[in-house]
Amino acid sequence: MKKIVIVGAGFAGLNAARCMRKFKDVDITVIDRENHHLFQPLLYQVAMAALSPAEIAAPIRSLLSRGNARVIKASAERIDLASKRVVTDSGEFPYDYLLLACGAQHAYFGHEEWEAHAPGLKNLPQATEIRRRVLEAFEAAERESNPDTRRRHLTFVVVGGGPTGVELAGAIGEMSRYTLARDFRAIDPRQTRVMLVEAGPRILPSFDAKLAARAMRDLESLGVQVWTAARVTNVSSEGVVIGNEQINASTVLWAAGVRAADIGRTLGVPLDSVGRVVVNPDLTVPDHPEVFITGDLAHSAGEDGKPLPGVALVAMQQGVYAADMIHNDLRGRARTPFRYRNLGQLATIGRSRAICEIFGFKLSGWMAWWVWLLVHIYRLSGFRNRVIVLVQWAWSYMTFTRGARLIVGKEWRAYSKDVNP
Amino acid sequence: MKKIVIVGAGFAGLNAARCMRKFKDVDITVIDRENHHLFQPLLYQVAMAALSPAEIAAPIRSLLSRGNARVIKASAERIDLASKRVVTDSGEFPYDYLLLACGAQHAYFGHEEWEAHAPGLKNLPQATEIRRRVLEAFEAAERESNPDTRRRHLTFVVVGGGPTGVELAGAIGEMSRYTLARDFRAIDPRQTRVMLVEAGPRILPSFDAKLAARAMRDLESLGVQVWTAARVTNVSSEGVVIGNEQINASTVLWAAGVRAADIGRTLGVPLDSVGRVVVNPDLTVPDHPEVFITGDLAHSAGEDGKPLPGVALVAMQQGVYAADMIHNDLRGRARTPFRYRNLGQLATIGRSRAICEIFGFKLSGWMAWWVWLLVHIYRLSGFRNRVIVLVQWAWSYMTFTRGARLIVGKEWRAYSKDVNP
C-alpha cells in the first residue's frame, strides 16, 4: 500500500487531501503543526477586530473526517529525500509520495529585530497581537494628556503596499472614522493618522495601474496617506524612519515581504532568493518525481516565465494538480505539466469598496466589493462559518460596529508572578 | 459637580453605570483593566470550544457609548479612603462617590503552585488556555502508541462540584462522546475518563438535593464519574492525588475555590476569610457612606444571615441598588437597606440537560435546558452577540459539532528565538 504524506494543511495541502478521497488502497497522512486550517484571505479581518479567529479557521480533522486521511498534529522539522522520510517533533513518517505545502512567513530583509515593533500577519496569534496593539493605541490616546504623545498613539504606519497592506490601512482608516468615533470622550479618533508606505513606485503592483490608482483614491477618502517610493530604513519602539524622516508611531504593521518556510532548506536542492524551491514543470523536486512542492513554498514559473504569485488560487490549483499526478502514477498514466488558470485577483479598501480583476473584467467601487464578498464567503470552509461571517458582516455593515473589539492578554495565570518565576 | 468613580465593569459596575445615565450634573468615570465586559456565565462555553471569546464579550465603550460615563482602561492598584482617591497604573482619580466592583479570582487554598497544572476559569485567557489543553490532550493521545500514556492523555479531572465544575465536566464528557468521536483514527475518544472531584458530601450544594441528584445522574450518562467527599491533596504535571490515590491525568481543571480581588485589602477595613469586604446593610464600607462595595468583592448578608452567593444576579441587583442610593443622596432622600430578590439559579449538564430553580419552581432535563438557554441569550449584552450565539447553538445542536475547536499558540513572533532573547 503506497504511503502518501502531506505536510501542511493550507490551501494546497487541504485541497490535495480532499482530492485523494477517491484514491483506493493508499495510506494518507496529513501533518500540520496547527489543529486548524486557516482561511488566510480574511486574516486581516481578525487583525482589524471584525471577525473572531474561529470564524476563519476550522479543525483540519473535521474538514477531513470523511475520507481516508489520518491527521497528525506535529511540526515537521526536515525532509530526508534519500530515505524518503519526514522527520517531525513527534516521530518520523516514511513516504512513497510527499506533498510539501508549508507556505511562507513574513520577512524583514535581514532586519528580523524589527519584528518586535512591527508584527507581520501570517497566523492567528499575529492577528490577535495586531488587534491588541491597534485597540490599545486608542485606549492609550484616551488616557494621554500630552498632545505629542497622543499623536504618536494615534499614528499607524503600515509598511508594504500589496493587498494585505492596503486592506490593513483601509480598515484602520475606516475603524477610526466610523466605528470608534462615538466611543471616546477625550480624543477624536478621526484625528488618527494612517500611513501606507511602499518602497516601489506604486501600490498594488500586481494590479492594473488604473485600478491601483482608484484604490489609492479610495484609501485617501478614508484618511490614509499613501507614501510611494518610500523606503523604511529603521523601525523602533518610537516609530519608523523613512529615508531620513522620523515618523513617531505607536503602531507599525509589517506587510512588506515574505520568505518561504524554512523546511525548504532541509531538502538540499536549489532555492530562489526568498527561499522557495525551484520546481520542475510538474511541481516536483529535481530528480525526485515522488516529491511535490506546492503553494508559497514553490517557485513555479507561469506562462510569462515569472514565478507564480503566493496567492490562495495558485495554492489550491497546485494541490489539486499534485493529487491528480499521483493518481495518474497509481493508474499508470503519464503526467502533464502544471498550468495555472488565472481567474483574477481582488483587494478590498474599507467597508464597501474594492478592486477586482476577474475573468478578464476590471471592477472597482461597491460592485467589486460585492464580488469580493461573494467569492470569499463562497470559499470559506464550513457552512456554519459562512452563516456566522455573513451575520457579522450584515450587522457591521448596517451599524458600522466591529464584532470582535477585544483586547485579550496573553497571560492566563493569576499567581504566576509569585510562585512560578 | 460630584465625581462618581466605578472600578470594574462586570455585572455590578456595568449595571450601575447604565442606571446613572439618568443622573444630571455628575462626572462619571468607569475604570477597568480590560476593554471588555465579560458575560461570565458562558465563559465555560469558550473553554469548551463552543463559543468564541468575542461572542461573550463586548467593548465597555460601546456598551456605555450612550450616556455620560468616561471609560478608562487602567488597572486600579489601591484605594485611598482618607483622601478619596483611586490610584491606578495610569494616574489617580479623585471621587465623591466610589463603587468598587472588582470581582473575584480562583484560589488554591494556599497551594498557588498548583495553578500551573490546574488552570481556573475566571477570564478569557484562562478559557482559551483550558480549550488549548483539552484539545491538545486529544491530539497527543492520537499520536501516542503506549496505552498507559494514552490513558493519561484521555483522563480529565475537574476539581470542584459547583455549577462551573459540573458544566465543565459535562461538556468534556459530551465533547468526547459526540463531537470528536468521528474525527480521530487511532483513538476512540469515547474511552475518555472524566472525573468530577468534590470535597463536600454532594455536588451543587446550593441546589435542592433532588435536583443535584438528577444532575449527577445526567453527568453519569455522559460518562462522567462523580467523586464526592474526595479531597485533592496534590496536583502535579502527572495528575492529581486524591486522598492517597494517584490519578494520572494530562488535564486537570480547577473550579474549587474563589478569593475576592486583592484591592479589597488596600482599604484597611475588616475582610472575611475569602477576602471579601464586610459591608453595611447599604453595601457601604464602615464609616464611609460614600464607598459602595458590590458583587463578588462584597460580603453582604442575605435574609438567612448567610453571605449572598457570588453570582451574576446578586452583582446586577447590587450595582443597580448602589446607583439608586447615590441618586437618593443627590436628591436629598434617605437610603434604604439592600434586599436581594432571589429569582433562582441554573446549571447545565451537556448539550440539552440542565437543572434550575426559578421563581420557586424546580425543573430538570430538557425543559430546564430551554429555560437556561432563554435566560442566558436574553441576558447576553449586545443584540449582535445574541444572534451569533443563537446561530452557533442551533448549528451545534443539530450537528453535534463545536464552532471554536481552535488551538491557538501564545507566541506570535516568528523570529523571537533568534533575535529577541
PDB file of N, CA and C in Angstrom, chain A residues 84-140:
ATOM      1  N   LYS A  84      13.506   8.829   2.138  1.00  0.00           N
ATOM      2  CA  LYS A  84      12.072   9.096   1.980  1.00  0.00           C
ATOM      3  C   LYS A  84      11.339   9.132   3.323  1.00  0.00           C
ATOM      4  N   ARG A  85      11.748  10.066   4.180  1.00  0.00           N
ATOM      5  CA  ARG A  85      11.130  10.209   5.478  1.00  0.00           C
ATOM      6  C   ARG A  85      10.892  11.673   5.802  1.00  0.00           C
ATOM      7  N   VAL A  86       9.776  11.947   6.487  1.00  0.00           N
ATOM      8  CA  VAL A  86       9.533  13.265   7.071  1.00  0.00           C
ATOM      9  C   VAL A  86       9.864  13.151   8.551  1.00  0.00           C
ATOM     10  N   VAL A  87      10.790  13.969   9.018  1.00  0.00           N
ATOM     11  CA  VAL A  87      11.162  13.938  10.432  1.00  0.00           C
ATOM     12  C   VAL A  87      10.410  15.055  11.152  1.00  0.00           C
ATOM     13  N   THR A  88       9.616  14.695  12.167  1.00  0.00           N
ATOM     14  CA  THR A  88       8.850  15.695  12.917  1.00  0.00           C
ATOM     15  C   THR A  88       9.261  15.665  14.383  1.00  0.00           C
ATOM     16  N   ASP A  89       8.695  16.589  15.148  1.00  0.00           N
ATOM     17  CA  ASP A  89       8.955  16.591  16.596  1.00  0.00           C
ATOM     18  C   ASP A  89       8.209  15.463  17.289  1.00  0.00           C
ATOM     19  N   SER A  90       7.385  14.723  16.566  1.00  0.00           N
ATOM     20  CA  SER A  90       6.675  13.590  17.158  1.00  0.00           C
ATOM     21  C   SER A  90       6.879  12.351  16.308  1.00  0.00           C
ATOM     22  N   GLY A  91       8.124  12.074  15.956  1.00  0.00           N
ATOM     23  CA  GLY A  91       8.410  10.843  15.231  1.00  0.00           C
ATOM     24  C   GLY A  91       8.595  11.054  13.736  1.00  0.00           C
ATOM     25  N   GLU A  92       8.945   9.965  13.040  1.00  0.00           N
ATOM     26  CA  GLU A  92       9.232  10.021  11.614  1.00  0.00           C
ATOM     27  C   GLU A  92       8.123   9.358  10.813  1.00  0.00           C
ATOM     28  N   PHE A  93       7.908   9.870   9.610  1.00  0.00           N
ATOM     29  CA  PHE A  93       6.856   9.344   8.759  1.00  0.00           C
ATOM     30  C   PHE A  93       7.436   9.015   7.391  1.00  0.00           C
ATOM     31  N   PRO A  94       7.578   7.712   7.039  1.00  0.00           N
ATOM     32  CA  PRO A  94       8.077   7.339   5.725  1.00  0.00           C
ATOM     33  C   PRO A  94       7.013   7.593   4.654  1.00  0.00           C
ATOM     34  N   TYR A  95       7.474   7.862   3.438  1.00  0.00           N
ATOM     35  CA  TYR A  95       6.513   8.129   2.369  1.00  0.00           C
ATOM     36  C   TYR A  95       6.947   7.467   1.063  1.00  0.00           C
ATOM     37  N   ASP A  96       5.969   7.191   0.219  1.00  0.00           N
ATOM     38  CA  ASP A  96       6.250   6.882  -1.184  1.00  0.00           C
ATOM     39  C   ASP A  96       6.038   8.130  -2.036  1.00  0.00           C
ATOM     40  N   TYR A  97       5.016   8.921  -1.652  1.00  0.00           N
ATOM     41  CA  TYR A  97       4.802  10.233  -2.272  1.00  0.00           C
ATOM     42  C   TYR A  97       4.754  11.276  -1.173  1.00  0.00           C
ATOM     43  N   LEU A  98       5.384  12.418  -1.451  1.00  0.00           N
ATOM     44  CA  LEU A  98       5.356  13.510  -0.475  1.00  0.00           C
ATOM     45  C   LEU A  98       4.814  14.765  -1.146  1.00  0.00           C
ATOM     46  N   LEU A  99       3.905  15.437  -0.445  1.00  0.00           N
ATOM     47  CA  LEU A  99       3.445  16.739  -0.915  1.00  0.00           C
ATOM     48  C   LEU A  99       3.812  17.750   0.170  1.00  0.00           C
ATOM     49  N   LEU A 100       4.717  18.655  -0.181  1.00  0.00           N
ATOM     50  CA  LEU A 100       5.217  19.615   0.799  1.00  0.00           C
ATOM     51  C   LEU A 100       4.538  20.952   0.525  1.00  0.00           C
ATOM     52  N   ALA A 101       3.768  21.423   1.503  1.00  0.00           N
ATOM     53  CA  ALA A 101       2.965  22.644   1.302  1.00  0.00           C
ATOM     54  C   ALA A 101       2.967  23.442   2.590  1.00  0.00           C
ATOM     55  N   CYS A 102       4.147  23.932   2.969  1.00  0.00           N
ATOM     56  CA  CYS A 102       4.308  24.581   4.284  1.00  0.00           C
ATOM     57  C   CYS A 102       4.205  26.093   4.233  1.00  0.00           C
ATOM     58  N   GLY A 103       3.967  26.655   3.060  1.00  0.00           N
ATOM     59  CA  GLY A 103       3.699  28.083   2.986  1.00  0.00           C
ATOM     60  C   GLY A 103       4.896  28.974   3.229  1.00  0.00           C
ATOM     61  N   ALA A 104       4.589  30.189   3.694  1.00  0.00           N
ATOM     62  CA  ALA A 104       5.626  31.207   3.860  1.00  0.00           C
ATOM     63  C   ALA A 104       5.395  31.953   5.156  1.00  0.00           C
ATOM     64  N   GLN A 105       6.372  32.729   5.553  1.00  0.00           N
ATOM     65  CA  GLN A 105       6.214  33.623   6.702  1.00  0.00           C
ATOM     66  C   GLN A 105       6.688  35.007   6.273  1.00  0.00           C
ATOM     67  N   HIS A 106       6.386  36.029   7.086  1.00  0.00           N
ATOM     68  CA  HIS A 106       6.824  37.354   6.696  1.00  0.00           C
ATOM     69  C   HIS A 106       8.328  37.472   6.923  1.00  0.00           C
ATOM     70  N   ALA A 107       8.942  38.401   6.229  1.00  0.00           N
ATOM     71  CA  ALA A 107      10.396  38.556   6.300  1.00  0.00           C
ATOM     72  C   ALA A 107      10.740  40.025   6.392  1.00  0.00           C
ATOM     73  N   TYR A 108      11.867  40.310   7.023  1.00  0.00           N
ATOM     74  CA  TYR A 108      12.254  41.700   7.271  1.00  0.00           C
ATOM     75  C   TYR A 108      13.540  42.064   6.538  1.00  0.00           C
ATOM     76  N   PHE A 109      13.867  41.286   5.496  1.00  0.00           N
ATOM     77  CA  PHE A 109      15.043  41.597   4.673  1.00  0.00           C
ATOM     78  C   PHE A 109      16.302  41.762   5.519  1.00  0.00           C
ATOM     79  N   GLY A 110      16.538  40.842   6.417  1.00  0.00           N
ATOM     80  CA  GLY A 110      17.740  40.904   7.224  1.00  0.00           C
ATOM     81  C   GLY A 110      17.622  41.756   8.481  1.00  0.00           C
ATOM     82  N   HIS A 111      16.443  42.337   8.722  1.00  0.00           N
ATOM     83  CA  HIS A 111      16.251  43.136   9.945  1.00  0.00           C
ATOM     84  C   HIS A 111      15.210  42.456  10.823  1.00  0.00           C
ATOM     85  N   GLU A 112      15.456  41.197  11.151  1.00  0.00           N
ATOM     86  CA  GLU A 112      14.463  40.462  11.930  1.00  0.00           C
ATOM     87  C   GLU A 112      14.191  41.107  13.288  1.00  0.00           C
ATOM     88  N   GLU A 113      15.119  41.930  13.769  1.00  0.00           N
ATOM     89  CA  GLU A 113      14.891  42.597  15.064  1.00  0.00           C
ATOM     90  C   GLU A 113      13.754  43.622  14.986  1.00  0.00           C
ATOM     91  N   TRP A 114      13.339  43.989  13.772  1.00  0.00           N
ATOM     92  CA  TRP A 114      12.209  44.915  13.640  1.00  0.00           C
ATOM     93  C   TRP A 114      10.884  44.261  14.026  1.00  0.00           C
ATOM     94  N   GLU A 115      10.870  42.940  14.014  1.00  0.00           N
ATOM     95  CA  GLU A 115       9.597  42.255  14.228  1.00  0.00           C
ATOM     96  C   GLU A 115       8.923  42.655  15.537  1.00  0.00           C
ATOM     97  N   ALA A 116       9.721  42.826  16.597  1.00  0.00           N
ATOM     98  CA  ALA A 116       9.140  43.171  17.902  1.00  0.00           C
ATOM     99  C   ALA A 116       8.302  44.443  17.814  1.00  0.00           C
ATOM    100  N   HIS A 117       8.674  45.366  16.924  1.00  0.00           N
ATOM    101  CA  HIS A 117       7.984  46.651  16.809  1.00  0.00           C
ATOM    102  C   HIS A 117       7.006  46.700  15.634  1.00  0.00           C
ATOM    103  N   ALA A 118       7.099  45.712  14.750  1.00  0.00           N
ATOM    104  CA  ALA A 118       6.264  45.754  13.544  1.00  0.00           C
ATOM    105  C   ALA A 118       5.815  44.341  13.199  1.00  0.00           C
ATOM    106  N   PRO A 119       4.768  43.838  13.876  1.00  0.00           N
ATOM    107  CA  PRO A 119       4.350  42.458  13.611  1.00  0.00           C
ATOM    108  C   PRO A 119       3.846  42.271  12.184  1.00  0.00           C
ATOM    109  N   GLY A 120       4.074  41.097  11.643  1.00  0.00           N
ATOM    110  CA  GLY A 120       3.518  40.709  10.358  1.00  0.00           C
ATOM    111  C   GLY A 120       2.215  39.969  10.558  1.00  0.00           C
ATOM    112  N   LEU A 121       1.631  39.534   9.443  1.00  0.00           N
ATOM    113  CA  LEU A 121       0.292  38.949   9.524  1.00  0.00           C
ATOM    114  C   LEU A 121       0.251  37.656   8.725  1.00  0.00           C
ATOM    115  N   LYS A 122       0.600  36.552   9.392  1.00  0.00           N
ATOM    116  CA  LYS A 122       0.573  35.271   8.694  1.00  0.00           C
ATOM    117  C   LYS A 122      -0.224  34.208   9.450  1.00  0.00           C
ATOM    118  N   ASN A 123      -0.429  34.399  10.759  1.00  0.00           N
ATOM    119  CA  ASN A 123      -1.175  33.388  11.511  1.00  0.00           C
ATOM    120  C   ASN A 123      -2.055  34.042  12.584  1.00  0.00           C
ATOM    121  N   LEU A 124      -2.826  33.245  13.274  1.00  0.00           N
ATOM    122  CA  LEU A 124      -3.804  33.798  14.220  1.00  0.00           C
ATOM    123  C   LEU A 124      -3.180  34.526  15.410  1.00  0.00           C
ATOM    124  N   PRO A 125      -2.125  33.985  16.040  1.00  0.00           N
ATOM    125  CA  PRO A 125      -1.544  34.771  17.142  1.00  0.00           C
ATOM    126  C   PRO A 125      -1.068  36.143  16.676  1.00  0.00           C
ATOM    127  N   GLN A 126      -0.529  36.234  15.461  1.00  0.00           N
ATOM    128  CA  GLN A 126      -0.118  37.539  14.948  1.00  0.00           C
ATOM    129  C   GLN A 126      -1.325  38.443  14.731  1.00  0.00           C
ATOM    130  N   ALA A 127      -2.416  37.876  14.240  1.00  0.00           N
ATOM    131  CA  ALA A 127      -3.615  38.696  14.005  1.00  0.00           C
ATOM    132  C   ALA A 127      -4.152  39.246  15.319  1.00  0.00           C
ATOM    133  N   THR A 128      -4.205  38.427  16.378  1.00  0.00           N
ATOM    134  CA  THR A 128      -4.729  38.932  17.647  1.00  0.00           C
ATOM    135  C   THR A 128      -3.739  39.899  18.288  1.00  0.00           C
ATOM    136  N   GLU A 129      -2.453  39.709  18.035  1.00  0.00           N
ATOM    137  CA  GLU A 129      -1.457  40.670  18.538  1.00  0.00           C
ATOM    138  C   GLU A 129      -1.654  42.035  17.860  1.00  0.00           C
ATOM    139  N   ILE A 130      -1.872  42.035  16.554  1.00  0.00           N
ATOM    140  CA  ILE A 130      -2.111  43.302  15.847  1.00  0.00           C
ATOM    141  C   ILE A 130      -3.391  43.955  16.362  1.00  0.00           C
ATOM    142  N   ARG A 131      -4.440  43.156  16.537  1.00  0.00           N
ATOM    143  CA  ARG A 131      -5.696  43.680  17.066  1.00  0.00           C
ATOM    144  C   ARG A 131      -5.471  44.330  18.428  1.00  0.00           C
ATOM    145  N   ARG A 132      -4.718  43.632  19.288  1.00  0.00           N
ATOM    146  CA  ARG A 132      -4.424  44.156  20.618  1.00  0.00           C
ATOM    147  C   ARG A 132      -3.691  45.491  20.515  1.00  0.00           C
ATOM    148  N   ARG A 133      -2.674  45.562  19.634  1.00  0.00           N
ATOM    149  CA  ARG A 133      -1.881  46.795  19.537  1.00  0.00           C
ATOM    150  C   ARG A 133      -2.709  47.966  19.035  1.00  0.00           C
ATOM    151  N   VAL A 134      -3.523  47.717  18.015  1.00  0.00           N
ATOM    152  CA  VAL A 134      -4.317  48.812  17.443  1.00  0.00           C
ATOM    153  C   VAL A 134      -5.325  49.333  18.474  1.00  0.00           C
ATOM    154  N   LEU A 135      -6.030  48.424  19.143  1.00  0.00           N
ATOM    155  CA  LEU A 135      -7.034  48.862  20.117  1.00  0.00           C
ATOM    156  C   LEU A 135      -6.373  49.511  21.337  1.00  0.00           C
ATOM    157  N   GLU A 136      -5.234  48.954  21.771  1.00  0.00           N
ATOM    158  CA  GLU A 136      -4.513  49.534  22.918  1.00  0.00           C
ATOM    159  C   GLU A 136      -4.038  50.950  22.597  1.00  0.00           C
ATOM    160  N   ALA A 137      -3.675  51.193  21.343  1.00  0.00           N
ATOM    161  CA  ALA A 137      -3.190  52.525  20.979  1.00  0.00           C
ATOM    162  C   ALA A 137      -4.297  53.563  21.188  1.00  0.00           C
ATOM    163  N   PHE A 138      -5.525  53.240  20.795  1.00  0.00           N
ATOM    164  CA  PHE A 138      -6.633  54.169  21.020  1.00  0.00           C
ATOM    165  C   PHE A 138      -6.891  54.357  22.513  1.00  0.00           C
ATOM    166  N   GLU A 139      -6.804  53.260  23.290  1.00  0.00           N
ATOM    167  CA  GLU A 139      -7.010  53.364  24.739  1.00  0.00           C
ATOM    168  C   GLU A 139      -5.947  54.265  25.364  1.00  0.00           C
ATOM    169  N   ALA A 140      -4.695  54.078  24.927  1.00  0.00           N
ATOM    170  CA  ALA A 140      -3.605  54.884  25.482  1.00  0.00           C
ATOM    171  C   ALA A 140      -3.806  56.360  25.129  1.00  0.00           C
TER     172      ALA A 140
END
